């Protein structure tokens, strides 16, 4: 459940490095982001250089009450109805592709479906392979329980390992938990209290 030491070292080094601004701007422009919002995100990445996504792929995510915007020609966008998993997959694909383009160290943790996937570190080929693997895994239908507490504890362990570097650079790690239910392995609120002792923000 922990990062490989080489990956952890790369993430530590990245906390002192700016993101790859040019490919990031190019990616977001293709997504029709306005210039001001792109520049604001660049500044935010410098403050929050490492991100952890905990992704609920339990059976309840098959519920068909999700939606996403499908881009059409000439601004003819439309709302597409999908499962909760379909909606979440769209969002995670965006964040993973952004991490790859900008070189932002991000760990994506599916609760049941695969080992943690790290994107945005190493050479471009390594990051691209990780991106493709995550996208492939998220094409599978969700199933299983909701072991949120175990994954939160693993994230806390990773942040503890880079705490000194983050504090020295006046930076924080971001922890994003995307779930629709209660944990099946304990009290989430209690698990999250561990984050209060570290330079981290929680979504």
PDB file of C-alpha atoms in Angstrom:
ATOM      1  CA  UNK A   1       0.000   0.000   0.000  1.00  0.00           C
ATOM      2  CA  UNK A   2       3.033   2.337   0.215  1.00  0.00           C
ATOM      3  CA  UNK A   3       4.827   4.054  -2.621  1.00  0.00           C
ATOM      4  CA  UNK A   4       7.913   2.451  -4.033  1.00  0.00           C
ATOM      5  CA  UNK A   5      10.918   4.326  -2.538  1.00  0.00           C
ATOM      6  CA  UNK A   6      11.996   5.583  -5.986  1.00  0.00           C
ATOM      7  CA  UNK A   7       8.560   7.037  -6.610  1.00  0.00           C
ATOM      8  CA  UNK A   8       8.453   8.631  -3.180  1.00  0.00           C
ATOM      9  CA  UNK A   9      11.839  10.242  -3.794  1.00  0.00           C
ATOM     10  CA  UNK A  10      10.628  11.612  -7.131  1.00  0.00           C
ATOM     11  CA  UNK A  11       7.568  13.073  -5.449  1.00  0.00           C
ATOM     12  CA  UNK A  12       9.748  14.690  -2.792  1.00  0.00           C
ATOM     13  CA  UNK A  13      11.930  16.254  -5.483  1.00  0.00           C
ATOM     14  CA  UNK A  14       8.856  17.488  -7.355  1.00  0.00           C
ATOM     15  CA  UNK A  15       7.729  19.536  -4.343  1.00  0.00           C
ATOM     16  CA  UNK A  16      10.574  21.933  -5.117  1.00  0.00           C
ATOM     17  CA  UNK A  17       9.953  22.050  -8.863  1.00  0.00           C
ATOM     18  CA  UNK A  18       7.383  24.040 -10.877  1.00  0.00           C
ATOM     19  CA  UNK A  19       4.933  22.096 -13.058  1.00  0.00           C
ATOM     20  CA  UNK A  20       5.451  21.684 -16.792  1.00  0.00           C
ATOM     21  CA  UNK A  21       3.571  24.864 -17.627  1.00  0.00           C
ATOM     22  CA  UNK A  22       3.537  24.713 -21.445  1.00  0.00           C
ATOM     23  CA  UNK A  23       1.993  21.222 -21.853  1.00  0.00           C
ATOM     24  CA  UNK A  24      -0.386  21.973 -18.988  1.00  0.00           C
ATOM     25  CA  UNK A  25      -1.610  25.159 -20.660  1.00  0.00           C
ATOM     26  CA  UNK A  26      -2.007  23.297 -23.952  1.00  0.00           C
ATOM     27  CA  UNK A  27      -4.059  20.527 -22.325  1.00  0.00           C
ATOM     28  CA  UNK A  28      -6.373  22.925 -20.502  1.00  0.00           C
ATOM     29  CA  UNK A  29      -6.862  25.105 -23.584  1.00  0.00           C
ATOM     30  CA  UNK A  30      -8.102  21.994 -25.407  1.00  0.00           C
ATOM     31  CA  UNK A  31     -10.597  21.652 -22.563  1.00  0.00           C
ATOM     32  CA  UNK A  32     -11.754  25.251 -23.167  1.00  0.00           C
ATOM     33  CA  UNK A  33     -10.390  26.607 -19.889  1.00  0.00           C
ATOM     34  CA  UNK A  34     -10.063  30.424 -19.815  1.00  0.00           C
ATOM     35  CA  UNK A  35      -6.565  31.877 -19.482  1.00  0.00           C
ATOM     36  CA  UNK A  36      -7.150  33.373 -16.024  1.00  0.00           C
ATOM     37  CA  UNK A  37      -8.295  30.053 -14.571  1.00  0.00           C
ATOM     38  CA  UNK A  38      -5.314  28.245 -16.099  1.00  0.00           C
ATOM     39  CA  UNK A  39      -2.877  30.708 -14.514  1.00  0.00           C
ATOM     40  CA  UNK A  40      -4.668  30.420 -11.160  1.00  0.00           C
ATOM     41  CA  UNK A  41      -4.293  26.640 -11.299  1.00  0.00           C
ATOM     42  CA  UNK A  42      -0.572  26.959 -12.064  1.00  0.00           C
ATOM     43  CA  UNK A  43      -0.117  29.031  -8.903  1.00  0.00           C
ATOM     44  CA  UNK A  44      -2.148  26.509  -6.917  1.00  0.00           C
ATOM     45  CA  UNK A  45       0.020  23.609  -8.106  1.00  0.00           C
ATOM     46  CA  UNK A  46       3.093  25.413  -6.775  1.00  0.00           C
ATOM     47  CA  UNK A  47       1.413  25.530  -3.351  1.00  0.00           C
ATOM     48  CA  UNK A  48      -0.047  22.011  -3.513  1.00  0.00           C
ATOM     49  CA  UNK A  49       2.436  19.972  -5.565  1.00  0.00           C
ATOM     50  CA  UNK A  50       1.415  16.430  -4.547  1.00  0.00           C
ATOM     51  CA  UNK A  51      -2.097  14.968  -4.742  1.00  0.00           C
ATOM     52  CA  UNK A  52      -3.728  11.754  -3.545  1.00  0.00           C
ATOM     53  CA  UNK A  53      -7.038  10.576  -5.009  1.00  0.00           C
ATOM     54  CA  UNK A  54      -8.987   7.890  -3.121  1.00  0.00           C
ATOM     55  CA  UNK A  55     -11.559   6.505  -5.554  1.00  0.00           C
ATOM     56  CA  UNK A  56     -14.632   4.536  -4.502  1.00  0.00           C
ATOM     57  CA  UNK A  57     -15.110   1.645  -6.918  1.00  0.00           C
ATOM     58  CA  UNK A  58     -17.552  -0.265  -4.697  1.00  0.00           C
ATOM     59  CA  UNK A  59     -20.758  -1.835  -5.989  1.00  0.00           C
ATOM     60  CA  UNK A  60     -22.962   1.123  -5.021  1.00  0.00           C
ATOM     61  CA  UNK A  61     -21.234   3.200  -7.713  1.00  0.00           C
ATOM     62  CA  UNK A  62     -23.311   1.291 -10.297  1.00  0.00           C
ATOM     63  CA  UNK A  63     -26.338   3.417  -9.370  1.00  0.00           C
ATOM     64  CA  UNK A  64     -27.620   5.194 -12.476  1.00  0.00           C
ATOM     65  CA  UNK A  65     -27.960   8.726 -11.125  1.00  0.00           C
ATOM     66  CA  UNK A  66     -24.738  10.258 -12.493  1.00  0.00           C
ATOM     67  CA  UNK A  67     -24.181  12.647 -15.393  1.00  0.00           C
ATOM     68  CA  UNK A  68     -21.468  14.459 -17.317  1.00  0.00           C
ATOM     69  CA  UNK A  69     -21.224  17.089 -20.048  1.00  0.00           C
ATOM     70  CA  UNK A  70     -20.492  15.809 -23.542  1.00  0.00           C
ATOM     71  CA  UNK A  71     -18.804  18.390 -25.750  1.00  0.00           C
ATOM     72  CA  UNK A  72     -20.451  18.953 -29.117  1.00  0.00           C
ATOM     73  CA  UNK A  73     -19.522  20.914 -32.217  1.00  0.00           C
ATOM     74  CA  UNK A  74     -20.237  24.632 -32.211  1.00  0.00           C
ATOM     75  CA  UNK A  75     -20.933  24.738 -28.501  1.00  0.00           C
ATOM     76  CA  UNK A  76     -23.766  22.218 -28.660  1.00  0.00           C
ATOM     77  CA  UNK A  77     -22.872  20.578 -25.362  1.00  0.00           C
ATOM     78  CA  UNK A  78     -25.312  18.161 -23.766  1.00  0.00           C
ATOM     79  CA  UNK A  79     -25.839  16.451 -20.438  1.00  0.00           C
ATOM     80  CA  UNK A  80     -25.363  12.675 -20.630  1.00  0.00           C
ATOM     81  CA  UNK A  81     -26.963  10.436 -18.011  1.00  0.00           C
ATOM     82  CA  UNK A  82     -24.693   7.688 -16.668  1.00  0.00           C
ATOM     83  CA  UNK A  83     -23.856   5.753 -13.521  1.00  0.00           C
ATOM     84  CA  UNK A  84     -22.073   7.296 -10.572  1.00  0.00           C
ATOM     85  CA  UNK A  85     -19.029   5.362 -11.764  1.00  0.00           C
ATOM     86  CA  UNK A  86     -19.351   6.807 -15.266  1.00  0.00           C
ATOM     87  CA  UNK A  87     -19.430  10.332 -13.837  1.00  0.00           C
ATOM     88  CA  UNK A  88     -16.481   9.696 -11.538  1.00  0.00           C
ATOM     89  CA  UNK A  89     -14.466   8.051 -14.322  1.00  0.00           C
ATOM     90  CA  UNK A  90     -14.852  11.188 -16.442  1.00  0.00           C
ATOM     91  CA  UNK A  91     -13.590  13.372 -13.599  1.00  0.00           C
ATOM     92  CA  UNK A  92     -10.646  11.109 -12.752  1.00  0.00           C
ATOM     93  CA  UNK A  93      -9.627  10.836 -16.396  1.00  0.00           C
ATOM     94  CA  UNK A  94      -9.359  14.632 -16.489  1.00  0.00           C
ATOM     95  CA  UNK A  95      -7.237  14.812 -13.323  1.00  0.00           C
ATOM     96  CA  UNK A  96      -5.001  11.940 -14.418  1.00  0.00           C
ATOM     97  CA  UNK A  97      -4.428  13.474 -17.859  1.00  0.00           C
ATOM     98  CA  UNK A  98      -3.660  16.825 -16.239  1.00  0.00           C
ATOM     99  CA  UNK A  99      -1.150  15.171 -13.895  1.00  0.00           C
ATOM    100  CA  UNK A 100       0.544  13.535 -16.877  1.00  0.00           C
ATOM    101  CA  UNK A 101       0.674  16.738 -18.932  1.00  0.00           C
ATOM    102  CA  UNK A 102       1.938  18.961 -16.124  1.00  0.00           C
ATOM    103  CA  UNK A 103       4.168  16.460 -14.318  1.00  0.00           C
ATOM    104  CA  UNK A 104       2.186  16.742 -11.080  1.00  0.00           C
ATOM    105  CA  UNK A 105       2.864  13.756  -8.788  1.00  0.00           C
ATOM    106  CA  UNK A 106      -0.539  12.160  -8.175  1.00  0.00           C
ATOM    107  CA  UNK A 107      -1.426   8.835  -6.617  1.00  0.00           C
ATOM    108  CA  UNK A 108      -4.774   7.299  -7.614  1.00  0.00           C
ATOM    109  CA  UNK A 109      -6.122   4.679  -5.204  1.00  0.00           C
ATOM    110  CA  UNK A 110      -9.079   2.513  -6.209  1.00  0.00           C
ATOM    111  CA  UNK A 111     -10.599   0.918  -3.128  1.00  0.00           C
ATOM    112  CA  UNK A 112     -10.902  -2.533  -4.717  1.00  0.00           C
ATOM    113  CA  UNK A 113      -9.873  -2.675  -8.362  1.00  0.00           C
ATOM    114  CA  UNK A 114      -6.090  -2.278  -8.560  1.00  0.00           C
ATOM    115  CA  UNK A 115      -2.863  -1.379  -6.792  1.00  0.00           C
ATOM    116  CA  UNK A 116      -2.205   2.366  -6.342  1.00  0.00           C
ATOM    117  CA  UNK A 117      -1.332   4.071  -9.626  1.00  0.00           C
ATOM    118  CA  UNK A 118       1.173   6.949  -9.655  1.00  0.00           C
ATOM    119  CA  UNK A 119       1.087   9.466 -12.526  1.00  0.00           C
ATOM    120  CA  UNK A 120       3.170  12.578 -13.190  1.00  0.00           C
ATOM    121  CA  UNK A 121       6.618  11.380 -12.113  1.00  0.00           C
ATOM    122  CA  UNK A 122       9.499   9.608 -13.836  1.00  0.00           C
ATOM    123  CA  UNK A 123      10.005  10.045 -17.554  1.00  0.00           C
ATOM    124  CA  UNK A 124       7.148  10.811 -19.946  1.00  0.00           C
ATOM    125  CA  UNK A 125       6.848   7.197 -21.056  1.00  0.00           C
ATOM    126  CA  UNK A 126       6.471   5.904 -17.487  1.00  0.00           C
ATOM    127  CA  UNK A 127       3.813   8.484 -16.712  1.00  0.00           C
ATOM    128  CA  UNK A 128       1.945   7.706 -19.935  1.00  0.00           C
ATOM    129  CA  UNK A 129       1.987   3.974 -19.174  1.00  0.00           C
ATOM    130  CA  UNK A 130       0.532   4.662 -15.729  1.00  0.00           C
ATOM    131  CA  UNK A 131      -2.141   6.906 -17.246  1.00  0.00           C
ATOM    132  CA  UNK A 132      -3.174   4.217 -19.735  1.00  0.00           C
ATOM    133  CA  UNK A 133      -3.259   1.607 -16.974  1.00  0.00           C
ATOM    134  CA  UNK A 134      -5.526   3.750 -14.777  1.00  0.00           C
ATOM    135  CA  UNK A 135      -7.876   4.492 -17.666  1.00  0.00           C
ATOM    136  CA  UNK A 136      -8.027   0.784 -18.516  1.00  0.00           C
ATOM    137  CA  UNK A 137      -8.780  -0.193 -14.912  1.00  0.00           C
ATOM    138  CA  UNK A 138     -11.539   2.396 -14.664  1.00  0.00           C
ATOM    139  CA  UNK A 139     -13.278   0.910 -17.684  1.00  0.00           C
ATOM    140  CA  UNK A 140     -14.114  -2.100 -15.512  1.00  0.00           C
ATOM    141  CA  UNK A 141     -17.456  -2.009 -13.623  1.00  0.00           C
ATOM    142  CA  UNK A 142     -17.168  -1.240  -9.907  1.00  0.00           C
ATOM    143  CA  UNK A 143     -17.674  -3.988  -7.334  1.00  0.00           C
ATOM    144  CA  UNK A 144     -16.793  -4.757  -3.740  1.00  0.00           C
ATOM    145  CA  UNK A 145     -16.808  -3.067  -0.350  1.00  0.00           C
ATOM    146  CA  UNK A 146     -15.735   0.428   0.786  1.00  0.00           C
ATOM    147  CA  UNK A 147     -12.418   0.063   2.705  1.00  0.00           C
ATOM    148  CA  UNK A 148     -11.802   3.796   2.977  1.00  0.00           C
ATOM    149  CA  UNK A 149      -9.983   3.744   6.321  1.00  0.00           C
ATOM    150  CA  UNK A 150      -7.194   1.469   5.109  1.00  0.00           C
ATOM    151  CA  UNK A 151      -6.505   3.698   2.121  1.00  0.00           C
ATOM    152  CA  UNK A 152      -6.641   6.871   4.212  1.00  0.00           C
ATOM    153  CA  UNK A 153      -4.056   5.381   6.596  1.00  0.00           C
ATOM    154  CA  UNK A 154      -1.792   4.515   3.644  1.00  0.00           C
ATOM    155  CA  UNK A 155      -2.064   8.086   2.324  1.00  0.00           C
ATOM    156  CA  UNK A 156      -1.187   9.464   5.764  1.00  0.00           C
ATOM    157  CA  UNK A 157       1.918   7.231   5.804  1.00  0.00           C
ATOM    158  CA  UNK A 158       3.005   8.662   2.445  1.00  0.00           C
ATOM    159  CA  UNK A 159       2.451  12.260   3.550  1.00  0.00           C
ATOM    160  CA  UNK A 160       4.372  11.605   6.767  1.00  0.00           C
ATOM    161  CA  UNK A 161       7.336  10.482   4.663  1.00  0.00           C
ATOM    162  CA  UNK A 162       7.426  13.798   2.772  1.00  0.00           C
ATOM    163  CA  UNK A 163       6.290  16.048   5.644  1.00  0.00           C
ATOM    164  CA  UNK A 164       9.657  17.723   6.200  1.00  0.00           C
ATOM    165  CA  UNK A 165      10.072  18.616   2.526  1.00  0.00           C
ATOM    166  CA  UNK A 166       6.548  20.024   2.300  1.00  0.00           C
ATOM    167  CA  UNK A 167       7.013  22.156   5.424  1.00  0.00           C
ATOM    168  CA  UNK A 168      10.416  23.428   4.256  1.00  0.00           C
ATOM    169  CA  UNK A 169       8.800  24.627   0.995  1.00  0.00           C
ATOM    170  CA  UNK A 170       5.667  25.976   2.728  1.00  0.00           C
ATOM    171  CA  UNK A 171       3.559  23.545   0.690  1.00  0.00           C
ATOM    172  CA  UNK A 172       0.820  21.016   1.351  1.00  0.00           C
ATOM    173  CA  UNK A 173      -0.396  17.741  -0.075  1.00  0.00           C
ATOM    174  CA  UNK A 174      -3.979  17.454  -1.303  1.00  0.00           C
ATOM    175  CA  UNK A 175      -6.137  14.450  -0.395  1.00  0.00           C
ATOM    176  CA  UNK A 176      -9.265  14.037  -2.522  1.00  0.00           C
ATOM    177  CA  UNK A 177     -11.758  11.344  -1.475  1.00  0.00           C
ATOM    178  CA  UNK A 178     -14.480  10.509  -4.017  1.00  0.00           C
ATOM    179  CA  UNK A 179     -17.074   8.251  -2.406  1.00  0.00           C
ATOM    180  CA  UNK A 180     -20.827   7.799  -2.172  1.00  0.00           C
ATOM    181  CA  UNK A 181     -21.060   5.789   1.035  1.00  0.00           C
ATOM    182  CA  UNK A 182     -19.832   4.845   4.469  1.00  0.00           C
ATOM    183  CA  UNK A 183     -16.625   2.938   5.043  1.00  0.00           C
ATOM    184  CA  UNK A 184     -16.853  -0.819   5.474  1.00  0.00           C
ATOM    185  CA  UNK A 185     -13.676  -0.970   7.579  1.00  0.00           C
ATOM    186  CA  UNK A 186     -14.123   1.559  10.385  1.00  0.00           C
ATOM    187  CA  UNK A 187     -14.808   5.203  11.239  1.00  0.00           C
ATOM    188  CA  UNK A 188     -13.742   7.573   8.442  1.00  0.00           C
ATOM    189  CA  UNK A 189     -13.869  10.635  10.712  1.00  0.00           C
ATOM    190  CA  UNK A 190     -11.429   8.984  13.118  1.00  0.00           C
ATOM    191  CA  UNK A 191      -9.129   7.933  10.267  1.00  0.00           C
ATOM    192  CA  UNK A 192      -9.100  11.472   8.902  1.00  0.00           C
ATOM    193  CA  UNK A 193      -8.066  13.042  12.217  1.00  0.00           C
ATOM    194  CA  UNK A 194      -4.531  11.807  11.439  1.00  0.00           C
ATOM    195  CA  UNK A 195      -4.316  14.346   8.611  1.00  0.00           C
ATOM    196  CA  UNK A 196      -4.703  17.249  11.056  1.00  0.00           C
ATOM    197  CA  UNK A 197      -1.084  16.731  12.157  1.00  0.00           C
ATOM    198  CA  UNK A 198       0.383  17.069   8.662  1.00  0.00           C
ATOM    199  CA  UNK A 199       0.618  19.748   5.921  1.00  0.00           C
ATOM    200  CA  UNK A 200      -2.405  18.535   3.961  1.00  0.00           C
ATOM    201  CA  UNK A 201      -5.758  19.729   2.716  1.00  0.00           C
ATOM    202  CA  UNK A 202      -8.783  17.447   2.383  1.00  0.00           C
ATOM    203  CA  UNK A 203     -11.533  17.447  -0.232  1.00  0.00           C
TER     204      UNK A 203
END
